XYZ file of C-alpha atoms in Angstrom:
584
model
C -45.179 7.889 10.831
C -47.614 5.877 8.738
C -47.866 2.155 8.118
C -49.920 0.738 5.282
C -50.878 -2.945 5.185
C -51.745 -4.056 1.676
C -54.210 -6.781 0.739
C -53.261 -7.350 -2.896
C -51.532 -5.586 -5.745
C -54.947 -4.692 -7.234
C -55.733 -2.586 -4.196
C -52.406 -0.806 -3.928
C -53.499 2.487 -5.498
C -56.620 2.838 -3.384
C -54.884 1.847 -0.179
C -52.027 4.289 -0.678
C -54.588 7.033 -1.095
C -56.372 6.129 2.127
C -53.374 4.840 4.065
C -55.319 1.820 5.391
C -55.833 -1.758 4.363
C -56.137 -5.362 5.505
C -54.000 -8.396 4.767
C -55.687 -11.319 3.064
C -55.875 -14.582 4.992
C -53.523 -16.266 2.512
C -50.864 -13.561 2.806
C -47.379 -14.702 3.737
C -47.690 -12.393 6.719
C -50.376 -14.531 8.319
C -47.979 -17.455 8.623
C -44.697 -15.692 9.329
C -43.056 -17.203 12.410
C -41.265 -15.541 15.296
C -37.473 -15.505 14.940
C -36.047 -17.400 17.895
C -32.545 -17.388 19.364
C -32.056 -20.846 17.836
C -32.995 -19.519 14.385
C -30.442 -16.730 14.736
C -27.807 -19.278 15.769
C -28.636 -21.625 12.879
C -30.621 -19.810 10.172
C -32.584 -21.806 7.655
C -30.641 -22.087 4.392
C -33.364 -20.085 2.657
C -33.487 -17.213 5.165
C -31.196 -14.172 5.421
C -31.578 -13.167 9.080
C -28.410 -11.159 9.775
C -26.546 -8.417 7.936
C -24.030 -11.059 6.762
C -26.630 -13.893 7.028
C -24.964 -15.673 9.975
C -23.398 -14.578 13.245
C -19.896 -15.403 11.976
C -20.111 -12.623 9.369
C -19.403 -14.881 6.395
C -21.959 -13.352 4.004
C -22.245 -16.838 2.448
C -25.340 -18.595 1.114
C -25.566 -22.406 1.390
C -28.149 -22.503 -1.416
C -26.966 -24.282 -4.577
C -29.917 -24.439 -6.978
C -28.160 -21.630 -8.885
C -24.697 -22.953 -9.675
C -21.783 -22.792 -12.092
C -23.542 -25.076 -14.560
C -26.768 -23.086 -14.904
C -25.971 -19.515 -13.819
C -25.836 -18.524 -17.487
C -29.610 -18.969 -17.538
C -30.196 -16.560 -14.638
C -32.872 -13.993 -15.443
C -34.845 -11.207 -13.785
C -37.612 -12.637 -11.580
C -38.986 -9.288 -10.421
C -37.873 -5.797 -9.455
C -39.058 -3.101 -7.083
C -38.419 0.642 -7.249
C -36.924 2.128 -4.087
C -36.758 5.657 -2.729
C -34.132 7.587 -4.763
C -30.812 8.286 -3.119
C -27.843 6.397 -1.763
C -28.870 2.738 -1.660
C -26.582 0.606 0.513
C -29.189 -1.705 1.979
C -29.151 -5.387 2.952
C -32.605 -6.993 2.814
C -33.732 -9.316 5.602
C -35.623 -12.429 4.441
C -37.696 -14.730 6.651
C -40.354 -17.284 5.658
C -40.417 -15.953 2.113
C -40.993 -12.320 3.179
C -38.328 -9.816 2.106
C -37.905 -6.670 4.221
C -36.063 -3.735 2.660
C -34.984 -0.399 4.167
C -35.265 2.446 1.651
C -33.431 5.742 1.738
C -34.923 8.153 4.333
C -36.540 5.375 6.368
C -39.245 3.849 4.263
C -39.372 0.186 5.302
C -41.277 -2.298 3.142
C -42.287 -5.940 3.396
C -42.412 -7.672 0.003
C -43.453 -11.134 -1.109
C -40.113 -12.795 -1.868
C -41.511 -14.806 -4.783
C -43.591 -12.153 -6.556
C -42.382 -8.766 -5.316
C -45.899 -7.789 -4.172
C -45.973 -5.135 -1.451
C -47.330 -6.520 1.841
C -46.887 -3.526 4.152
C -45.043 -0.241 4.216
C -43.776 1.939 7.045
C -42.878 5.556 6.262
C -41.135 7.567 8.962
C -42.321 11.123 9.492
C -38.911 12.822 9.492
C -38.331 16.492 10.327
C -37.773 18.556 7.184
C -34.266 19.539 8.295
C -33.384 15.832 8.529
C -34.711 15.237 5.004
C -32.833 18.263 3.666
C -29.588 16.953 5.187
C -30.273 13.346 4.181
C -27.713 12.888 1.437
C -24.996 10.292 0.948
C -24.518 7.900 3.831
C -26.637 9.865 6.318
C -29.986 8.751 4.875
C -29.220 5.156 3.910
C -28.971 2.287 6.399
C -26.833 -0.706 5.573
C -28.718 -3.291 7.610
C -31.626 -4.123 9.901
C -32.115 -6.847 12.520
C -34.930 -9.320 13.100
C -35.855 -10.886 16.432
C -38.944 -12.627 17.773
C -41.907 -10.803 16.167
C -40.025 -7.569 15.445
C -37.974 -5.937 12.712
C -35.521 -3.565 14.418
C -34.386 -0.508 12.497
C -32.177 2.518 13.098
C -33.453 5.774 11.622
C -32.086 8.935 10.062
C -33.206 11.021 13.065
C -31.149 8.718 15.370
C -33.974 6.648 16.809
C -34.055 2.870 17.108
C -37.504 1.468 16.389
C -39.120 -1.969 16.445
C -41.755 -2.776 13.823
C -44.206 -5.664 14.082
C -43.232 -8.263 11.458
C -46.801 -8.986 10.402
C -48.137 -5.442 10.246
C -45.297 -2.909 10.198
C -46.802 -1.142 13.197
C -44.379 0.534 15.619
C -43.878 -1.521 18.785
C -41.349 0.762 20.476
C -39.247 3.814 19.654
C -36.180 5.055 21.590
C -33.661 7.861 21.085
C -30.088 7.056 22.244
C -28.791 10.448 21.031
C -30.125 13.584 19.364
C -29.820 14.169 15.646
C -29.557 17.901 16.373
C -26.278 17.227 18.223
C -24.719 15.847 15.048
C -25.127 12.131 15.759
C -26.116 9.762 12.938
C -26.892 6.135 12.176
C -25.535 4.655 8.955
C -26.067 0.994 9.839
C -28.516 -1.017 11.863
C -28.319 -3.253 14.920
C -27.042 -6.709 15.770
C -28.964 -9.117 18.012
C -26.463 -10.779 20.387
C -27.488 -13.027 23.282
C -30.950 -11.455 23.273
C -29.642 -7.864 23.287
C -30.060 -5.232 20.552
C -26.558 -3.823 19.934
C -26.245 -0.584 17.962
C -23.216 1.560 17.056
C -23.417 5.351 16.829
C -21.757 7.401 14.123
C -21.541 11.014 12.946
C -18.859 11.783 15.515
C -16.867 13.864 13.074
C -19.289 16.643 14.027
C -17.112 17.773 16.953
C -19.150 16.058 19.664
C -17.002 16.068 22.823
C -15.955 12.548 23.756
C -16.871 10.938 20.441
C -19.136 7.990 19.745
C -20.427 4.890 21.531
C -22.137 1.511 21.280
C -25.388 0.829 23.117
C -27.199 -2.325 24.200
C -31.019 -2.391 24.370
C -33.823 -4.586 25.665
C -35.571 -6.111 22.599
C -38.988 -5.986 24.321
C -38.953 -2.302 25.225
C -35.929 -0.692 23.599
C -34.691 0.433 27.030
C -30.951 1.090 27.106
C -29.078 -1.569 29.101
C -25.503 -0.329 28.697
C -23.279 2.108 26.832
C -19.630 1.678 25.810
C -17.700 4.793 24.760
C -15.561 4.168 21.675
C -13.154 6.906 22.775
C -11.192 6.091 25.926
C -12.436 8.298 28.744
C -10.256 10.152 31.272
C -8.042 7.642 33.066
C -9.227 4.716 30.940
C -6.501 2.645 29.225
C -3.949 5.269 30.266
C -3.658 8.631 28.549
C -3.610 7.643 24.894
C -4.928 10.984 23.592
C -1.727 12.994 23.920
C -2.992 14.783 27.023
C -6.153 16.086 25.336
C -9.126 16.600 27.657
C -12.156 14.447 26.919
C -14.061 17.365 25.380
C -11.309 17.704 22.734
C -11.374 14.036 21.677
C -13.487 13.542 18.555
C -14.451 10.739 16.194
C -14.265 6.948 16.716
C -17.601 6.415 14.964
C -19.063 2.898 14.912
C -20.746 2.930 11.536
C -21.018 -0.750 10.631
C -22.755 -3.565 12.486
C -20.759 -5.913 14.684
C -20.223 -9.690 14.599
C -21.152 -12.074 17.426
C -19.486 -15.287 18.626
C -22.023 -17.350 20.628
C -19.333 -19.808 21.762
C -17.360 -17.156 23.669
C -20.409 -14.866 24.064
C -18.474 -11.968 22.582
C -19.349 -9.069 20.265
C -16.603 -8.020 17.848
C -16.921 -4.447 16.611
C -14.720 -2.164 14.572
C -14.168 1.520 15.339
C -13.491 4.445 12.991
C -10.746 7.057 12.989
C -10.127 10.214 15.075
C -11.363 13.632 13.884
C -10.152 15.877 12.407
C -8.077 13.459 10.360
C -4.850 15.442 10.313
C -3.028 14.706 13.586
C -1.573 18.214 13.817
C -5.141 19.553 13.875
C -6.615 16.973 16.254
C -3.851 17.630 18.805
C -2.326 14.162 18.416
C 0.897 15.659 17.003
C 3.444 16.658 18.097
C 3.739 13.922 20.720
C 3.701 15.135 24.310
C 6.919 14.697 26.284
C 4.972 13.922 29.460
C 5.776 10.493 30.864
C 3.126 7.839 30.221
C 1.297 9.862 27.562
C 0.872 8.409 24.055
C -0.931 9.590 20.942
C -2.466 6.214 20.004
C -5.997 7.661 20.357
C -7.783 4.609 21.761
C -10.164 3.076 20.778
C -10.026 4.485 17.255
C -9.223 2.013 14.457
C -9.536 -0.931 16.846
C -11.234 -4.296 17.170
C -13.328 -4.296 20.354
C -14.360 -7.521 22.090
C -17.408 -6.764 24.257
C -19.757 -8.699 26.548
C -23.264 -8.420 25.007
C -25.052 -8.404 28.384
C -22.980 -5.680 30.054
C -20.985 -3.907 27.337
C -17.836 -4.668 29.316
C -14.609 -4.608 27.292
C -12.931 -8.026 27.233
C -9.988 -6.980 25.066
C -9.062 -4.645 22.242
C -6.507 -4.546 19.449
C -5.627 -1.262 17.762
C -4.821 -1.794 14.099
C -3.692 1.756 13.245
C -2.783 4.040 16.163
C -3.128 7.788 15.511
C -4.788 7.449 12.119
C -4.056 10.721 10.327
C -5.131 9.549 6.829
C -8.855 8.617 7.243
C -7.993 4.899 6.991
C -10.719 3.302 9.129
C -10.657 -0.196 10.549
C -14.413 -0.184 11.097
C -15.350 -3.022 8.781
C -16.933 -6.446 9.294
C -15.206 -9.010 11.480
C -15.288 -12.553 10.055
C -14.986 -15.528 12.424
C -13.223 -18.670 11.196
C -11.675 -21.700 12.873
C -8.624 -22.663 10.824
C -5.062 -23.816 11.533
C -2.184 -21.366 11.919
C 1.287 -22.944 11.913
C -0.323 -26.337 12.387
C -2.451 -25.311 15.382
C -6.223 -24.819 15.128
C -7.050 -21.213 16.072
C -10.334 -19.376 16.608
C -9.725 -16.350 14.419
C -11.343 -12.969 13.896
C -10.372 -11.628 10.463
C -10.808 -8.072 9.232
C -9.545 -5.783 6.471
C -9.259 -2.007 6.867
C -9.052 0.712 4.239
C -5.369 -0.100 3.724
C -6.458 -3.387 2.149
C -4.368 -5.383 4.619
C -6.111 -8.577 5.740
C -5.406 -9.087 9.457
C -6.204 -12.001 11.763
C -6.387 -12.079 15.570
C -7.109 -14.829 18.070
C -10.668 -14.061 19.107
C -10.156 -15.312 22.668
C -7.521 -12.764 23.663
C -6.838 -10.502 20.665
C -3.316 -11.811 20.081
C -1.856 -11.293 16.618
C -1.840 -14.172 14.121
C -1.043 -13.061 10.555
C -1.579 -10.505 7.789
C -1.736 -10.315 3.970
C -1.337 -7.180 1.839
C -3.487 -6.752 -1.258
C -3.663 -3.340 -3.003
C -0.687 -0.965 -3.312
C -0.166 1.075 -0.109
C 2.651 3.311 1.168
C 1.469 4.125 4.705
C 2.712 1.025 6.532
C 6.402 0.271 5.988
C 6.382 -3.060 7.853
C 4.385 -5.188 10.293
C 5.934 -7.147 13.154
C 4.988 -10.811 12.490
C 4.833 -11.588 16.224
C 2.860 -8.615 17.559
C 1.232 -7.004 14.515
C 2.772 -3.634 15.416
C 3.001 -1.410 12.346
C 5.973 0.756 11.424
C 4.709 3.850 9.617
C 6.334 5.362 6.541
C 7.100 8.859 7.863
C 6.899 10.350 4.363
C 3.210 9.415 4.192
C 2.184 11.511 7.235
C 0.282 14.655 6.168
C 1.440 17.989 7.584
C -0.108 21.446 7.495
C 1.253 23.455 4.595
C 2.226 20.389 2.594
C 0.630 17.995 0.130
C 1.393 14.342 0.837
C 1.170 11.401 -1.557
C -0.736 8.457 -0.036
C -1.727 5.029 -1.347
C -4.577 4.627 -0.607
C -6.496 7.348 1.239
C -10.237 7.930 1.342
C -12.373 6.004 0.377
C -9.910 3.174 1.006
C -8.328 0.302 -0.838
C -11.457 -1.378 0.444
C -14.568 0.452 1.599
C -17.816 -0.385 3.365
C -18.905 -2.973 0.726
C -18.239 -6.133 2.700
C -15.839 -8.977 2.157
C -17.173 -12.541 2.464
C -15.939 -16.036 3.299
C -16.868 -19.341 1.687
C -16.440 -22.516 3.758
C -16.661 -24.418 0.465
C -13.315 -23.013 -0.706
C -12.035 -21.747 2.691
C -11.440 -18.481 0.854
C -12.001 -14.806 1.690
C -13.348 -12.698 -1.201
C -12.569 -8.965 -1.109
C -13.885 -6.048 -3.198
C -10.912 -3.699 -3.611
C -9.801 -0.499 -5.340
C -6.374 0.518 -6.646
C -5.646 4.256 -6.349
C -3.572 6.876 -4.557
C -4.209 10.403 -3.323
C -2.554 13.763 -2.955
C -3.631 14.751 0.561
C -3.748 18.444 1.523
C -4.700 19.563 5.048
C -7.226 22.381 5.447
C -6.060 24.127 8.614
C -8.258 26.166 10.900
C -7.836 29.912 10.784
C -6.172 31.514 13.835
C -8.724 31.501 16.651
C -11.227 29.387 14.670
C -12.891 26.666 16.749
C -13.203 23.143 15.350
C -16.851 22.454 14.548
C -16.497 19.217 12.605
C -15.220 17.586 9.446
C -12.053 15.815 8.398
C -10.194 18.999 7.446
C -8.363 17.500 4.462
C -8.732 17.377 0.686
C -7.983 14.162 -1.178
C -7.098 14.513 -4.865
C -7.386 10.908 -5.980
C -5.063 9.656 -8.739
C -4.207 6.239 -10.239
C -1.338 4.206 -8.864
C 1.938 5.208 -10.521
C 2.443 3.105 -13.637
C -1.141 1.829 -13.457
C -2.754 0.090 -16.423
C -5.931 2.064 -15.670
C -7.782 -0.676 -13.814
C -9.326 0.566 -10.561
C -11.766 -2.219 -9.624
C -10.532 -5.481 -8.208
C -11.739 -8.619 -6.418
C -9.195 -10.828 -4.645
C -9.658 -14.374 -3.402
C -7.400 -15.147 -0.409
C -7.166 -18.732 0.842
C -7.285 -18.452 4.642
C -5.492 -21.740 5.199
C -2.163 -20.517 3.853
C -2.973 -16.857 3.082
C -2.173 -17.361 -0.601
C -3.989 -15.513 -3.382
C -6.176 -17.956 -5.290
C -7.095 -15.388 -7.944
C -7.370 -11.646 -8.543
C -9.886 -10.144 -10.953
C -9.186 -6.595 -12.175
C -11.183 -4.177 -14.348
C -11.535 -0.486 -15.139
C -14.793 0.186 -13.275
C -14.629 0.352 -9.466
C -16.243 -2.585 -7.661
C -18.898 -0.858 -5.548
C -20.910 -3.708 -4.022
C -20.237 -6.289 -1.357
C -19.506 -9.847 -2.497
C -21.756 -12.899 -2.113
C -20.274 -16.419 -2.329
C -22.672 -19.355 -2.575
C -22.586 -23.147 -2.282
C -23.216 -23.235 -6.028
C -19.572 -22.323 -6.614
C -20.337 -18.689 -7.405
C -19.343 -15.222 -6.165
C -21.702 -12.342 -6.991
C -20.582 -8.689 -7.081
C -21.392 -5.442 -8.885
C -19.720 -2.251 -10.054
C -20.076 1.490 -10.667
C -20.666 0.837 -14.376
C -24.025 -0.871 -13.590
C -22.853 -4.457 -14.170
C -23.769 -7.290 -11.814
C -21.577 -10.380 -12.154
C -21.346 -14.036 -11.159
C -17.758 -15.288 -10.872
C -16.460 -18.843 -10.592
C -15.398 -19.025 -6.931
C -12.295 -21.121 -7.764
C -10.964 -19.324 -10.857
C -12.455 -15.823 -10.886
C -13.856 -16.346 -14.396
C -16.980 -14.311 -15.190
C -19.785 -16.830 -15.805
C -22.755 -14.435 -16.082
C -23.393 -10.698 -16.113
C -26.298 -8.305 -16.495
C -26.474 -4.537 -16.953
C -28.745 -2.900 -14.365
C -30.177 0.610 -14.357
C -27.672 2.171 -11.923
C -24.554 1.622 -9.841
C -24.587 -1.691 -8.001
C -23.813 -0.300 -4.582
C -25.255 -2.522 -1.855
C -25.073 -5.980 -0.281
C -26.279 -8.846 -2.516
C -28.091 -11.695 -0.786
C -29.550 -15.081 -1.692
C -32.764 -16.531 -0.278
C -35.491 -19.070 -0.912
C -39.233 -18.603 -1.395
C -41.605 -21.465 -2.192
C -38.602 -23.760 -2.604
C -36.940 -21.566 -5.251
C -33.581 -19.766 -4.915
C -33.313 -16.051 -5.624
C -30.412 -13.573 -5.802
C -31.280 -10.000 -4.780
C -29.307 -6.773 -4.866
C -30.227 -3.094 -4.609
C -28.779 -0.489 -6.957
C -28.761 3.307 -6.807
C -26.524 6.342 -7.035
C -25.543 8.573 -4.122
C -23.059 6.645 -2.001
C -20.126 8.875 -1.071
C -17.741 5.927 -1.359
C -18.845 5.039 -4.884
C -18.827 8.645 -6.040
C -15.328 9.152 -4.672
C -14.017 6.132 -6.576
C -15.882 7.278 -9.701
C -13.656 10.366 -9.919
C -10.956 7.963 -11.108
C -13.085 6.838 -14.080
C -14.791 10.041 -15.293
C -15.819 8.450 -18.594
C -18.112 5.967 -16.801
C -21.404 7.759 -16.178
C -24.424 6.627 -14.173
C -27.926 8.111 -13.810
C -28.402 10.626 -11.004
C -31.480 8.744 -9.775
C -33.088 5.349 -10.103
C -32.859 3.115 -7.032
C -34.183 -0.397 -7.620
C -34.184 -3.782 -5.915
C -33.323 -6.369 -8.575
C -34.206 -10.025 -7.949
C -32.928 -12.852 -10.155
C -33.821 -16.534 -10.490
C -33.574 -19.428 -12.923
C -36.436 -19.574 -15.432
C -39.268 -22.009 -14.848
C -38.777 -25.233 -16.756
């Protein structure tokens, strides 16, 4: 590993050659402050301290210098080339310093106003890790910041802490071995002074699946571990009588949300592996009394204690997921009335595109809204949330089944967001279906990983050809305020702001600003590549900026792009774009 600390842009070439350098006294780094618990609870309007900016997961910026009246004047303030490859990153911004995680674990500190490089950390990865580092395995969707440290998960399954002012490694721990098939695709959450990190890659046939770990922020020492697959005797036998070594999957590949009021972490969990239930052993259902094939805790919301990792409650959104329809995504916390009674809600949307709300105190069901066309769930009990499955949608060996949607989901990892200004949830969505064909194991062949299914993606029957979509759902009455549809898949997260705007981007390289009340496009710019990350807004020297990373390589974006073969993007070219209003 090598960290370079850069004095000024004029010295960049020489310092990169020598790998050493000193910060100038007037550098932003010399005045950067420690990030306290209070800052994490109530971030400055101009900072972006969490994956979704605040603990509640809203992904909302309270900055309003850029607004509906002047967004048409928005222009490029600066840009920065990133390491080529899948680029799904969320920058962290504090005291005008922007930290960005490049593909294959290059972490950089940039001046938020000028784009000047302040320091750079480059991880010395094993060559076999680099060779395998394609798609989602080499990109990290978020980092965390706490006290004087930037905390990062790496492609070789380490968690490291970097000094904010220098980029030097403070500690380095290894919760699991990359050589055993484990991966990190997202970074940590800081909750009640604990570093919380989910493990993924558990479609690689690891016995017993994945887990979430809690770590000491001073040392990185592991404090607790929660297994995302129910262990023997835990929560009954929900794995159809399978021994623990034959239970696979339940990856935790996106960061969690934290509720300080109830001191609870809310995390999603992925699906079982292999996807097809007849291959995983979850079908046919055992006739033994007390045995189910729900496959806990796959496709669930987990409510965990951040100090101990103890499970407070869980809700399983899709038992025995045999379609690759994860419920891993962000959990958004809102306090709004339901049937006239104020409820503390946790809201999430899985790949099915169904928005679902639970009471975050006990996990009881509140309501749901369907968005994109789907044929997997026939009905949902309005009292319990229990789903009745359309039997015709269940894939079987030797057959091809028509599903709406399947991978990569009616919504994917690009995050939804909530605006308290409009009390509306904004969702990036995709309309498509799939012909799903199982790939069975040969007689005597052992399962060594993978989903074991082929998805031939096709448009929805009778479609007008539009794949990309953004919906605005009012969370007070669950009505649709507006729905924007277009040909190109929407491949970025959404960013609502206090200026009455919603930013989002697509596979066709366009980055947009929408009116948050009408869905009208107020501004757009063509970038150099697919807009395939999490846009943020921040402030430096009293000025508001909008930043988003672009770059090809995301498996989700490429899967959706098969539906629009005429829309082509460059194979390389990852860039951080930063926009601002022109100086008067």
